[in-house]
Amino acid sequence: MEENILSIKNLTKSFGETAALNNISFNINYGDFFGLIGPNGAGKSTLLKILYGIVVPDSGTINIKGLSFQSADYTKIKKIKYDLGVVPQDDNLDEDLTVYENLLIYSMYFGLPKKESSKRSDELLNFFNLNDKKFSKVADLSGGLRRRVMIARALINNPSLIILDEPTSGLDPEYRQNIWNKLKALNENGVTVLMSTHYMEEAEKLFKNMIILHRGNIVLRGKISDITLNKKSLEEIFLDIAKN
Ligand code: ADP
Ligand code: MG
């Protein structure tokens, strides 16, 4: 088996004059909990959107589990997507449907048989402590609960890689802690996690390996111990970077 679940080489993307990503390369190992850190506008969402196929890069290559994403071969792209879980930055749940219906719709996209999707939904609702919300309308849920539904939904297809774009931003500490615990447990069960954040605390608590992005460039990379070696705290390093 290959060592890397994801491999990115020389990825570049501009929006007009704005260089959102400037020649980015990095690899993620199977089983990693990989962090993408950076302030607003660093390029985090652009990078993640390229990975889940909604932004097309100007150049560069992406390889997920040995399959190249740039391929025009639809069967290949579908194969990659079937093994990915995606939690976008913006909440895109179906407001007027129940939590359960939101999960079922995704399971249909993945072609899960009815019995299996119902079983999987129940497992996920249980894992995310959402049992009593199964038949609640999404519109009636708090922000923290909605975020949990987003993550549960992304796991309906049992992906081996889950990509989350700032899944805890704007949440109360209690909700953030809850999501951290769930993501940690998933990772311990073998799911590779790629997650972006602008919270340093999150990076220190969760990430095994990380890159720090600033204005589309990787300014630091490695394990937290490498990054903070002989230096200040991650928080201070981050402040320094943001000043430049
Ligand atoms: P982050 O997620 O780290 O906050 P983004 O990837 O959203 O950063 O944005 C990186 C840069 O690209 C920003 O300067 C942003 O304004 C710009 N950008 C992102 N998406 C678009 C777009 N669709 N059109 C124009 N500019 C964009
Ligand atoms: Mg973003």
Coordinates of N, CA and C and ligand atoms in Angstrom, one line a residue:
M1 N 0.8 -1.2 0.0 CA 0.0 0.0 0.0 C 0.9 1.3 0.0
E2 N 0.4 2.3 -0.7 CA 1.1 3.5 -0.7 C 1.1 4.1 0.7
E3 N 2.2 4.9 1.0 CA 2.3 5.6 2.3 C 1.3 6.8 2.4
N4 N 1.2 7.5 1.2 CA 0.3 8.7 1.3 C -1.1 8.4 0.8
I5 N -2.0 8.9 1.6 CA -3.4 8.8 1.1 C -3.7 10.0 0.2
L6 N -2.9 11.1 0.4 CA -3.1 12.3 -0.4 C -1.8 12.9 -0.8
S7 N -1.6 13.3 -2.0 CA -0.4 13.9 -2.4 C -0.7 15.1 -3.3
I8 N -0.2 16.2 -3.0 CA -0.4 17.5 -3.7 C 0.9 18.0 -4.2
K9 N 0.9 18.3 -5.5 CA 2.2 18.9 -6.1 C 2.0 20.1 -6.9
N10 N 2.7 21.2 -6.5 CA 2.7 22.4 -7.2 C 1.3 23.0 -7.6
L11 N 0.5 23.0 -6.6 CA -0.9 23.5 -6.8 C -0.9 25.0 -6.8
T12 N -1.5 25.6 -7.8 CA -1.6 27.0 -8.0 C -3.0 27.4 -8.4
K13 N -3.5 28.5 -7.8 CA -4.8 29.0 -8.1 C -4.9 30.5 -7.9
S14 N -5.3 31.2 -8.9 CA -5.5 32.7 -8.8 C -6.9 33.0 -9.1
F15 N -7.4 34.0 -8.4 CA -8.7 34.6 -8.8 C -8.4 36.0 -9.3
G16 N -8.3 36.2 -10.6 CA -7.9 37.5 -11.1 C -6.5 37.9 -10.6
E17 N -6.4 39.0 -9.9 CA -5.0 39.4 -9.4 C -4.6 38.6 -8.1
T18 N -5.6 38.0 -7.5 CA -5.3 37.4 -6.2 C -4.8 36.0 -6.4
A19 N -3.5 35.8 -5.9 CA -3.0 34.4 -5.9 C -3.4 33.7 -4.6
A20 N -4.5 32.9 -4.7 CA -5.1 32.2 -3.6 C -4.1 31.1 -3.1
L21 N -3.5 30.4 -4.1 CA -2.5 29.4 -3.7 C -1.3 29.5 -4.7
N22 N -0.2 29.4 -4.1 CA 1.0 29.7 -4.8 C 2.0 28.5 -4.7
N23 N 1.8 27.6 -5.7 CA 2.8 26.5 -5.8 C 2.9 25.6 -4.5
I24 N 1.8 25.1 -4.1 CA 1.7 24.3 -2.9 C 1.9 22.9 -3.1
S25 N 2.8 22.3 -2.3 CA 3.1 20.8 -2.3 C 3.1 20.3 -0.9
F26 N 2.4 19.2 -0.7 CA 2.5 18.4 0.6 C 1.9 17.1 0.4
N27 N 2.2 16.2 1.4 CA 1.6 14.8 1.4 C 1.0 14.6 2.7
I28 N 0.0 13.7 2.7 CA -0.7 13.3 4.0 C -0.6 11.8 4.0
N29 N -0.1 11.3 5.1 CA 0.0 9.8 5.3 C -1.3 9.2 5.7
Y30 N -1.5 7.9 5.4 CA -2.7 7.2 5.9 C -2.7 7.3 7.5
G31 N -3.9 7.6 8.0 CA -4.0 7.6 9.4 C -3.7 9.0 10.1
D32 N -3.2 9.9 9.3 CA -2.8 11.2 9.9 C -4.1 12.0 10.3
F33 N -3.8 12.9 11.2 CA -4.7 14.0 11.6 C -4.0 15.3 11.2
F34 N -4.3 15.7 9.9 CA -3.5 16.7 9.3 C -4.2 18.1 9.3
G35 N -3.5 19.1 9.8 CA -4.1 20.4 9.9 C -3.6 21.4 8.9
L36 N -4.5 22.2 8.5 CA -4.3 23.3 7.6 C -4.6 24.6 8.4
I37 N -3.6 25.3 8.7 CA -3.8 26.5 9.6 C -3.5 27.8 8.8
G38 N -4.3 28.8 9.1 CA -4.0 30.1 8.5 C -5.1 31.1 8.8
P39 N -4.8 32.4 8.8 CA -5.8 33.4 9.0 C -6.8 33.5 7.8
N40 N -7.8 34.3 8.0 CA -8.7 34.5 6.9 C -8.0 34.9 5.6
G41 N -8.4 34.4 4.5 CA -7.8 34.7 3.3 C -6.5 34.0 2.9
A42 N -6.1 33.1 3.8 CA -4.8 32.4 3.6 C -4.9 31.5 2.4
G43 N -6.1 31.0 2.0 CA -6.2 30.1 0.9 C -6.7 28.7 1.3
K44 N -7.1 28.5 2.6 CA -7.5 27.2 3.1 C -8.7 26.7 2.4
S45 N -9.8 27.5 2.2 CA -11.0 27.0 1.6 C -10.7 26.7 0.1
T46 N -9.9 27.5 -0.5 CA -9.6 27.3 -1.9 C -9.0 25.9 -2.1
L47 N -8.0 25.6 -1.2 CA -7.3 24.4 -1.3 C -8.3 23.2 -1.1
L48 N -9.1 23.3 -0.1 CA -10.0 22.2 0.2 C -11.1 22.1 -0.9
K49 N -11.5 23.2 -1.4 CA -12.5 23.1 -2.5 C -11.9 22.4 -3.7
I50 N -10.7 22.6 -4.0 CA -10.0 21.9 -5.1 C -10.1 20.4 -4.8
L51 N -9.8 20.1 -3.5 CA -9.8 18.6 -3.2 C -11.1 18.0 -3.3
Y52 N -12.2 18.7 -3.0 CA -13.5 18.1 -3.2 C -14.2 18.4 -4.5
G53 N -13.3 19.0 -5.4 CA -13.8 19.1 -6.8 C -14.7 20.2 -7.2
I54 N -14.8 21.3 -6.4 CA -15.7 22.4 -6.8 C -14.9 23.6 -7.2
V55 N -13.6 23.6 -7.1 CA -12.8 24.7 -7.7 C -11.7 24.0 -8.5
V56 N -11.5 24.5 -9.7 CA -10.5 23.9 -10.6 C -9.2 24.7 -10.5
P57 N -8.1 24.0 -10.2 CA -6.8 24.7 -10.0 C -6.3 25.2 -11.4
D58 N -5.4 26.2 -11.4 CA -4.7 26.6 -12.6 C -3.7 25.6 -13.1
S59 N -3.0 25.1 -12.1 CA -2.0 24.0 -12.4 C -1.7 23.2 -11.1
G60 N -1.0 22.1 -11.3 CA -0.6 21.2 -10.2 C -1.3 19.9 -10.3
T61 N -0.9 19.0 -9.5 CA -1.5 17.7 -9.5 C -2.0 17.3 -8.1
I62 N -3.1 16.5 -8.0 CA -3.6 16.0 -6.8 C -3.8 14.5 -7.0
N63 N -3.3 13.7 -6.0 CA -3.4 12.3 -6.0 C -4.1 11.8 -4.7
I64 N -5.2 11.1 -4.9 CA -5.9 10.6 -3.7 C -5.9 9.1 -3.8
K65 N -5.3 8.4 -2.9 CA -5.2 6.9 -2.9 C -4.8 6.4 -4.3
G66 N -3.8 7.1 -4.8 CA -3.3 6.6 -6.1 C -4.0 7.0 -7.4
L67 N -5.2 7.7 -7.2 CA -5.9 8.2 -8.3 C -5.8 9.7 -8.5
S68 N -5.5 10.1 -9.8 CA -5.3 11.5 -10.0 C -6.6 12.2 -10.2
F69 N -6.8 13.3 -9.5 CA -8.1 14.0 -9.5 C -8.3 14.8 -10.8
Q70 N -7.2 15.2 -11.5 CA -7.3 16.0 -12.7 C -7.8 15.3 -13.9
S71 N -7.9 14.0 -13.7 CA -8.3 13.2 -14.8 C -9.7 13.6 -15.2
A72 N -9.9 13.5 -16.6 CA -11.3 13.9 -17.1 C -12.2 12.6 -17.0
D73 N -11.6 11.6 -16.5 CA -12.3 10.3 -16.5 C -13.3 10.3 -15.3
Y74 N -14.6 10.4 -15.7 CA -15.6 10.6 -14.7 C -15.7 9.4 -13.7
T75 N -15.5 8.2 -14.2 CA -15.5 7.0 -13.4 C -14.5 7.1 -12.2
K76 N -13.3 7.6 -12.6 CA -12.2 7.8 -11.6 C -12.6 8.8 -10.6
I77 N -13.1 9.9 -11.0 CA -13.5 11.0 -10.1 C -14.6 10.5 -9.1
K78 N -15.5 9.8 -9.7 CA -16.6 9.2 -8.8 C -16.0 8.3 -7.8
K79 N -15.0 7.5 -8.2 CA -14.4 6.5 -7.3 C -13.7 7.3 -6.2
I80 N -13.1 8.4 -6.5 CA -12.4 9.2 -5.4 C -13.5 9.7 -4.5
K81 N -14.5 10.3 -5.1 CA -15.6 11.0 -4.3 C -16.3 10.0 -3.3
Y82 N -16.4 8.7 -3.8 CA -17.1 7.7 -3.0 C -16.3 7.4 -1.7
D83 N -15.1 7.8 -1.7 CA -14.2 7.4 -0.5 C -13.9 8.7 0.3
L84 N -14.5 9.8 0.0 CA -14.2 11.0 0.7 C -15.5 11.5 1.5
G85 N -15.2 12.1 2.6 CA -16.2 12.7 3.4 C -15.9 14.2 3.4
V86 N -16.9 15.1 3.1 CA -16.6 16.5 3.0 C -17.5 17.3 3.9
V87 N -16.9 18.2 4.7 CA -17.7 19.1 5.5 C -17.2 20.5 5.1
P88 N -18.0 21.2 4.2 CA -17.6 22.5 3.8 C -17.7 23.6 4.9
Q89 N -17.1 24.7 4.6 CA -17.1 25.8 5.6 C -18.6 26.3 5.8
D90 N -19.3 26.5 4.7 CA -20.6 27.0 4.8 C -21.6 25.9 5.0
D91 N -22.5 26.1 6.0 CA -23.6 25.1 6.3 C -24.5 25.0 5.1
N92 N -24.5 23.8 4.5 CA -25.4 23.5 3.4 C -26.4 22.4 3.6
L93 N -26.9 22.3 4.9 CA -27.9 21.3 5.2 C -29.2 21.7 4.6
D94 N -30.1 20.8 4.3 CA -31.4 21.1 3.9 C -32.3 21.5 5.0
E95 N -32.6 22.8 5.1 CA -33.3 23.4 6.2 C -34.6 22.7 6.6
D96 N -35.4 22.5 5.5 CA -36.8 22.1 5.8 C -36.9 20.6 5.9
L97 N -35.8 19.9 5.9 CA -35.8 18.4 6.1 C -35.4 18.1 7.5
T98 N -35.7 16.9 7.9 CA -35.2 16.4 9.3 C -33.8 16.0 9.2
V99 N -33.2 15.8 10.3 CA -31.8 15.4 10.4 C -31.7 14.0 9.7
Y100 N -32.6 13.1 10.0 CA -32.5 11.8 9.3 C -32.6 11.9 7.8
E101 N -33.6 12.8 7.3 CA -33.7 12.9 5.9 C -32.4 13.5 5.2
N102 N -31.8 14.4 6.0 CA -30.5 14.9 5.4 C -29.5 13.8 5.2
L103 N -29.5 12.9 6.2 CA -28.5 11.8 6.1 C -28.9 10.8 4.9
L104 N -30.2 10.6 4.8 CA -30.7 9.7 3.8 C -30.4 10.2 2.4
I105 N -30.6 11.5 2.2 CA -30.3 12.0 0.9 C -28.9 11.8 0.4
Y106 N -28.0 12.0 1.4 CA -26.6 11.7 1.1 C -26.3 10.2 0.8
S107 N -27.0 9.4 1.5 CA -26.8 7.9 1.3 C -27.3 7.5 -0.1
M108 N -28.3 8.3 -0.6 CA -28.8 8.0 -1.9 C -27.7 8.4 -3.0
Y109 N -27.1 9.5 -2.7 CA -26.0 9.9 -3.7 C -25.0 8.8 -3.8
F110 N -24.7 8.2 -2.6 CA -23.7 7.1 -2.7 C -24.2 5.8 -3.0
G111 N -25.5 5.7 -3.3 CA -26.2 4.5 -3.7 C -26.2 3.4 -2.7
L112 N -26.3 3.8 -1.4 CA -26.4 2.8 -0.4 C -27.8 2.2 -0.4
P113 N -27.9 0.9 -0.2 CA -29.2 0.2 -0.1 C -29.9 0.8 1.1
K114 N -31.3 0.8 1.1 CA -32.1 1.4 2.1 C -31.8 0.9 3.5
K115 N -31.7 -0.4 3.6 CA -31.5 -1.0 4.9 C -30.1 -0.5 5.5
E116 N -29.1 -0.5 4.6 CA -27.8 -0.1 5.1 C -27.8 1.4 5.5
S117 N -28.4 2.2 4.7 CA -28.4 3.6 5.0 C -29.1 3.9 6.3
S118 N -30.2 3.2 6.5 CA -30.9 3.4 7.8 C -30.0 3.0 9.0
K119 N -29.3 1.9 8.8 CA -28.5 1.3 9.9 C -27.3 2.3 10.1
R120 N -26.7 2.7 9.0 CA -25.6 3.7 9.1 C -26.0 5.0 9.7
S121 N -27.2 5.5 9.3 CA -27.7 6.8 9.9 C -27.8 6.6 11.4
D122 N -28.4 5.5 11.8 CA -28.6 5.3 13.3 C -27.3 5.3 14.0
E123 N -26.4 4.6 13.5 CA -25.0 4.5 14.1 C -24.4 5.9 14.3
L124 N -24.5 6.7 13.2 CA -23.9 8.0 13.2 C -24.7 9.0 14.2
L125 N -26.0 8.9 14.2 CA -26.8 9.7 15.1 C -26.4 9.3 16.6
N126 N -26.2 8.1 16.8 CA -25.8 7.6 18.1 C -24.4 8.2 18.5
F127 N -23.5 8.0 17.5 CA -22.1 8.5 17.7 C -22.0 10.0 18.0
F128 N -22.9 10.7 17.4 CA -22.8 12.2 17.6 C -23.9 12.7 18.6
N129 N -24.4 11.8 19.4 CA -25.4 12.1 20.4 C -26.6 12.9 19.8
L130 N -27.1 12.4 18.7 CA -28.1 13.1 18.0 C -29.4 12.3 17.9
N131 N -29.4 11.2 18.7 CA -30.6 10.3 18.7 C -31.9 11.0 18.8
D132 N -32.0 11.9 19.8 CA -33.3 12.6 20.1 C -33.6 13.7 19.1
K133 N -32.7 13.9 18.1 CA -32.9 15.0 17.1 C -33.2 14.3 15.7
K134 N -33.3 13.0 15.7 CA -33.4 12.3 14.4 C -34.6 12.9 13.6
F135 N -35.7 13.2 14.2 CA -36.9 13.7 13.4 C -37.1 15.2 13.6
S136 N -36.1 15.9 14.1 CA -36.2 17.3 14.2 C -35.8 18.0 12.8
K137 N -36.5 19.1 12.6 CA -36.2 19.8 11.4 C -34.8 20.5 11.6
V138 N -33.9 20.5 10.6 CA -32.6 21.1 10.7 C -32.8 22.6 11.1
A139 N -33.8 23.2 10.6 CA -34.0 24.7 10.8 C -34.2 25.0 12.3
D140 N -34.6 24.0 13.1 CA -34.8 24.2 14.5 C -33.6 23.9 15.4
L141 N -32.5 23.5 14.8 CA -31.3 23.1 15.6 C -30.4 24.3 15.8
S142 N -29.6 24.2 16.9 CA -28.6 25.2 17.2 C -27.4 25.0 16.3
G143 N -26.5 26.0 16.3 CA -25.3 25.9 15.5 C -24.4 24.7 15.7
G144 N -24.3 24.4 17.0 CA -23.4 23.3 17.4 C -24.0 21.9 16.9
L145 N -25.3 21.8 17.1 CA -26.0 20.6 16.6 C -25.9 20.4 15.1
R146 N -26.1 21.5 14.4 CA -26.0 21.5 13.0 C -24.7 21.1 12.5
R147 N -23.6 21.6 13.2 CA -22.3 21.2 12.8 C -22.1 19.7 12.9
R148 N -22.7 19.1 14.0 CA -22.5 17.7 14.2 C -23.3 16.9 13.1
V149 N -24.4 17.4 12.7 CA -25.2 16.8 11.6 C -24.3 16.8 10.3
M150 N -23.7 18.0 10.1 CA -22.8 18.1 8.9 C -21.7 17.0 8.9
I151 N -21.1 16.8 10.0 CA -20.0 15.8 10.1 C -20.6 14.4 10.0
A152 N -21.7 14.1 10.6 CA -22.4 12.8 10.5 C -22.7 12.5 9.1
R153 N -23.3 13.5 8.4 CA -23.7 13.3 7.0 C -22.4 13.0 6.1
A154 N -21.3 13.7 6.4 CA -20.1 13.4 5.6 C -19.5 12.0 5.8
L155 N -20.0 11.3 6.9 CA -19.5 10.0 7.2 C -20.4 8.9 6.7
I156 N -21.5 9.2 6.1 CA -22.5 8.2 5.7 C -21.9 7.1 4.8
N157 N -21.0 7.5 4.0 CA -20.4 6.5 3.1 C -19.1 5.8 3.6
N158 N -18.9 6.0 4.9 CA -17.7 5.3 5.6 C -16.4 5.7 4.9
P159 N -16.2 7.0 4.7 CA -15.0 7.4 3.9 C -13.7 7.1 4.7
S160 N -12.6 6.9 3.9 CA -11.3 6.7 4.6 C -10.6 8.0 4.8
L161 N -11.1 9.0 4.1 CA -10.5 10.4 4.3 C -11.7 11.4 4.5
I162 N -11.6 12.1 5.6 CA -12.6 13.2 5.8 C -11.9 14.6 5.8
I163 N -12.5 15.5 5.0 CA -12.0 16.8 4.9 C -13.0 17.8 5.5
L164 N -12.5 18.6 6.5 CA -13.4 19.5 7.1 C -12.8 20.9 7.1
D165 N -13.6 21.9 6.7 CA -13.2 23.3 6.6 C -13.7 24.1 7.7
E166 N -12.8 24.3 8.7 CA -13.2 25.1 9.9 C -14.5 24.6 10.6
P167 N -14.5 23.3 11.0 CA -15.7 22.7 11.5 C -16.2 23.3 12.8
T168 N -15.3 24.0 13.5 CA -15.7 24.4 14.9 C -15.8 26.0 14.9
S169 N -15.6 26.6 13.8 CA -15.5 28.1 13.9 C -16.9 28.7 14.4
G170 N -16.8 29.6 15.3 CA -18.0 30.2 15.8 C -18.8 29.5 16.8
L171 N -18.3 28.3 17.2 CA -19.0 27.5 18.2 C -18.6 27.8 19.6
D172 N -19.5 27.6 20.6 CA -19.1 27.7 22.0 C -18.1 26.6 22.4
P173 N -17.2 26.9 23.4 CA -16.2 26.0 23.8 C -16.7 24.6 24.0
E174 N -17.9 24.5 24.6 CA -18.4 23.1 24.9 C -18.7 22.3 23.7
Y175 N -19.2 23.0 22.7 CA -19.5 22.3 21.4 C -18.2 22.0 20.6
R176 N -17.3 22.9 20.7 CA -16.0 22.7 20.1 C -15.3 21.4 20.7
Q177 N -15.3 21.4 22.0 CA -14.7 20.2 22.7 C -15.4 18.9 22.3
N178 N -16.7 19.0 22.1 CA -17.5 17.8 21.7 C -17.0 17.3 20.3
I179 N -16.9 18.3 19.4 CA -16.5 17.9 18.1 C -15.1 17.4 18.0
W180 N -14.2 18.0 18.8 CA -12.8 17.5 18.9 C -12.8 16.1 19.3
N181 N -13.6 15.8 20.4 CA -13.6 14.4 20.9 C -14.1 13.4 19.8
K182 N -15.1 13.8 19.0 CA -15.6 12.9 18.0 C -14.6 12.7 16.9
L183 N -13.9 13.8 16.5 CA -12.9 13.7 15.4 C -11.7 12.9 15.8
K184 N -11.3 13.0 17.1 CA -10.2 12.2 17.6 C -10.6 10.7 17.6
A185 N -11.8 10.4 18.0 CA -12.3 9.0 18.1 C -12.3 8.5 16.6
L186 N -12.7 9.2 15.7 CA -12.8 8.8 14.3 C -11.4 8.4 13.8
N187 N -10.4 9.4 14.1 CA -9.1 9.2 13.7 C -8.4 8.0 14.3
E188 N -8.8 7.8 15.6 CA -8.3 6.6 16.3 C -8.8 5.3 15.7
N189 N -10.0 5.4 15.0 CA -10.6 4.2 14.4 C -10.1 4.1 12.9
G190 N -9.0 4.9 12.6 CA -8.4 4.7 11.3 C -8.8 5.6 10.2
V191 N -9.7 6.6 10.4 CA -10.1 7.5 9.4 C -9.0 8.6 9.3
T192 N -8.5 8.9 8.1 CA -7.6 10.0 8.0 C -8.3 11.3 8.0
V193 N -7.8 12.3 8.7 CA -8.6 13.6 8.8 C -7.7 14.7 8.3
L194 N -8.3 15.5 7.4 CA -7.7 16.8 7.0 C -8.6 17.9 7.3
M195 N -8.1 18.8 8.2 CA -9.0 19.8 8.7 C -8.3 21.2 8.7
S196 N -9.1 22.2 8.4 CA -8.5 23.6 8.5 C -9.0 24.3 9.7
T197 N -8.3 25.2 10.2 CA -8.7 26.0 11.4 C -7.9 27.3 11.4
H198 N -8.4 28.3 12.1 CA -7.6 29.4 12.5 C -7.4 29.5 14.0
Y199 N -7.8 28.5 14.7 CA -7.6 28.4 16.1 C -6.3 27.7 16.5
M200 N -5.4 28.3 17.1 CA -4.2 27.7 17.5 C -4.4 26.5 18.5
E201 N -5.3 26.8 19.4 CA -5.6 25.8 20.4 C -6.0 24.4 19.8
E202 N -6.7 24.5 18.7 CA -7.2 23.3 18.0 C -6.0 22.6 17.4
A203 N -5.1 23.4 16.8 CA -3.9 22.8 16.2 C -3.1 22.0 17.3
E204 N -2.9 22.7 18.4 CA -2.1 22.0 19.5 C -2.8 20.8 20.0
K205 N -4.1 20.8 20.1 CA -4.8 19.6 20.7 C -5.0 18.5 19.7
L206 N -5.1 18.8 18.4 CA -5.5 17.7 17.5 C -4.5 17.2 16.4
F207 N -3.7 18.2 15.9 CA -3.0 17.8 14.7 C -1.7 17.1 14.9
K208 N -1.5 16.0 14.1 CA -0.3 15.2 14.2 C 0.7 15.9 13.3
N209 N 0.3 16.4 12.2 CA 1.1 17.1 11.2 C 0.3 18.3 10.7
M210 N 1.1 19.3 10.3 CA 0.3 20.5 9.8 C 1.1 21.3 8.8
I211 N 0.4 22.2 8.1 CA 1.1 23.2 7.4 C 0.4 24.5 7.8
I212 N 1.2 25.6 7.8 CA 0.7 26.9 8.1 C 0.7 27.7 6.7
L213 N -0.5 28.1 6.3 CA -0.6 28.9 5.1 C -0.7 30.4 5.4
H214 N -0.1 31.1 4.6 CA -0.3 32.6 4.7 C -0.2 33.2 3.3
R215 N -1.3 33.9 2.9 CA -1.4 34.4 1.5 C -1.0 33.4 0.5
G216 N -1.5 32.2 0.6 CA -1.3 31.2 -0.5 C 0.0 30.5 -0.5
N217 N 0.8 30.8 0.5 CA 2.1 30.1 0.6 C 2.2 29.3 1.9
I218 N 2.9 28.2 1.8 CA 3.2 27.4 3.0 C 4.4 28.1 3.7
V219 N 4.1 28.6 4.9 CA 5.2 29.3 5.6 C 5.9 28.4 6.7
L220 N 5.2 27.4 7.2 CA 5.8 26.4 8.1 C 5.1 25.1 7.9
R221 N 5.8 24.0 8.2 CA 5.2 22.7 8.0 C 5.9 21.7 9.0
G222 N 5.2 20.7 9.4 CA 5.7 19.7 10.2 C 4.8 19.3 11.4
K223 N 5.5 18.7 12.4 CA 4.8 18.3 13.6 C 4.8 19.6 14.5
I224 N 3.9 19.6 15.5 CA 3.9 20.8 16.3 C 5.2 21.0 17.1
S225 N 5.8 19.8 17.4 CA 7.1 19.9 18.1 C 8.2 20.5 17.2
D226 N 8.2 20.2 15.9 CA 9.1 20.7 15.0 C 8.9 22.2 14.8
I227 N 7.6 22.6 14.7 CA 7.3 24.0 14.4 C 7.6 24.9 15.6
T228 N 7.4 24.4 16.8 CA 7.6 25.3 17.9 C 9.0 25.1 18.5
L229 N 9.8 24.2 17.9 CA 11.1 23.9 18.4 C 12.0 25.1 18.7
N230 N 12.5 25.3 19.8 CA 13.4 26.4 20.2 C 12.7 27.8 19.9
K231 N 11.4 27.7 19.8 CA 10.8 29.0 19.5 C 9.7 29.3 20.5
K232 N 8.8 30.2 20.1 CA 7.7 30.6 20.9 C 6.6 29.6 20.8
S233 N 5.5 29.9 21.4 CA 4.3 29.1 21.2 C 3.8 29.2 19.8
L234 N 3.0 28.3 19.4 CA 2.4 28.3 18.1 C 1.6 29.6 17.9
E235 N 0.9 30.0 18.9 CA 0.1 31.3 18.9 C 1.0 32.5 18.5
E236 N 2.2 32.6 19.1 CA 3.1 33.7 18.8 C 3.7 33.6 17.4
I237 N 4.0 32.4 17.0 CA 4.5 32.2 15.6 C 3.5 32.7 14.6
F238 N 2.3 32.3 14.9 CA 1.1 32.7 14.1 C 1.0 34.2 14.0
L239 N 1.1 34.8 15.1 CA 1.0 36.3 15.2 C 2.1 37.0 14.4
D240 N 3.3 36.4 14.5 CA 4.4 36.9 13.7 C 4.1 36.9 12.2
I241 N 3.6 35.7 11.8 CA 3.4 35.5 10.4 C 2.3 36.4 9.9
A242 N 1.3 36.6 10.7 CA 0.2 37.5 10.3 C 0.6 38.9 10.2
K243 N 1.6 39.3 10.9 CA 2.1 40.7 10.9 C 2.8 41.0 9.5
N244 N 3.4 40.0 8.9 CA 4.2 40.2 7.7 C 3.3 40.3 6.4
Ligands
ADP1 P1 -9.4 31.1 3.7 O1 -10.4 29.9 3.6 O2 -8.1 30.7 4.2 O3 -10.0 32.2 4.5 P2 -9.9 31.5 0.9 O4 -9.4 30.3 0.2 O5 -11.4 31.5 1.1 O6 -9.1 31.7 2.3 O7 -9.5 32.7 0.0 C1 -8.1 33.0 -0.4 C2 -8.1 34.2 -1.2 O8 -8.8 34.0 -2.5 C3 -8.8 35.4 -0.6 O9 -8.0 36.6 -0.9 C4 -10.1 35.4 -1.2 O10 -10.7 36.7 -1.2 C5 -9.9 34.9 -2.6 N1 -11.0 34.2 -3.2 C6 -11.5 33.0 -2.7 N2 -12.5 32.5 -3.5 C7 -12.7 33.5 -4.4 C8 -13.6 33.6 -5.6 N3 -14.5 32.7 -5.8 N4 -13.5 34.7 -6.3 C9 -12.5 35.7 -6.0 N5 -11.6 35.6 -5.0 C10 -11.7 34.5 -4.2
MG2 MG -12.2 29.5 4.4

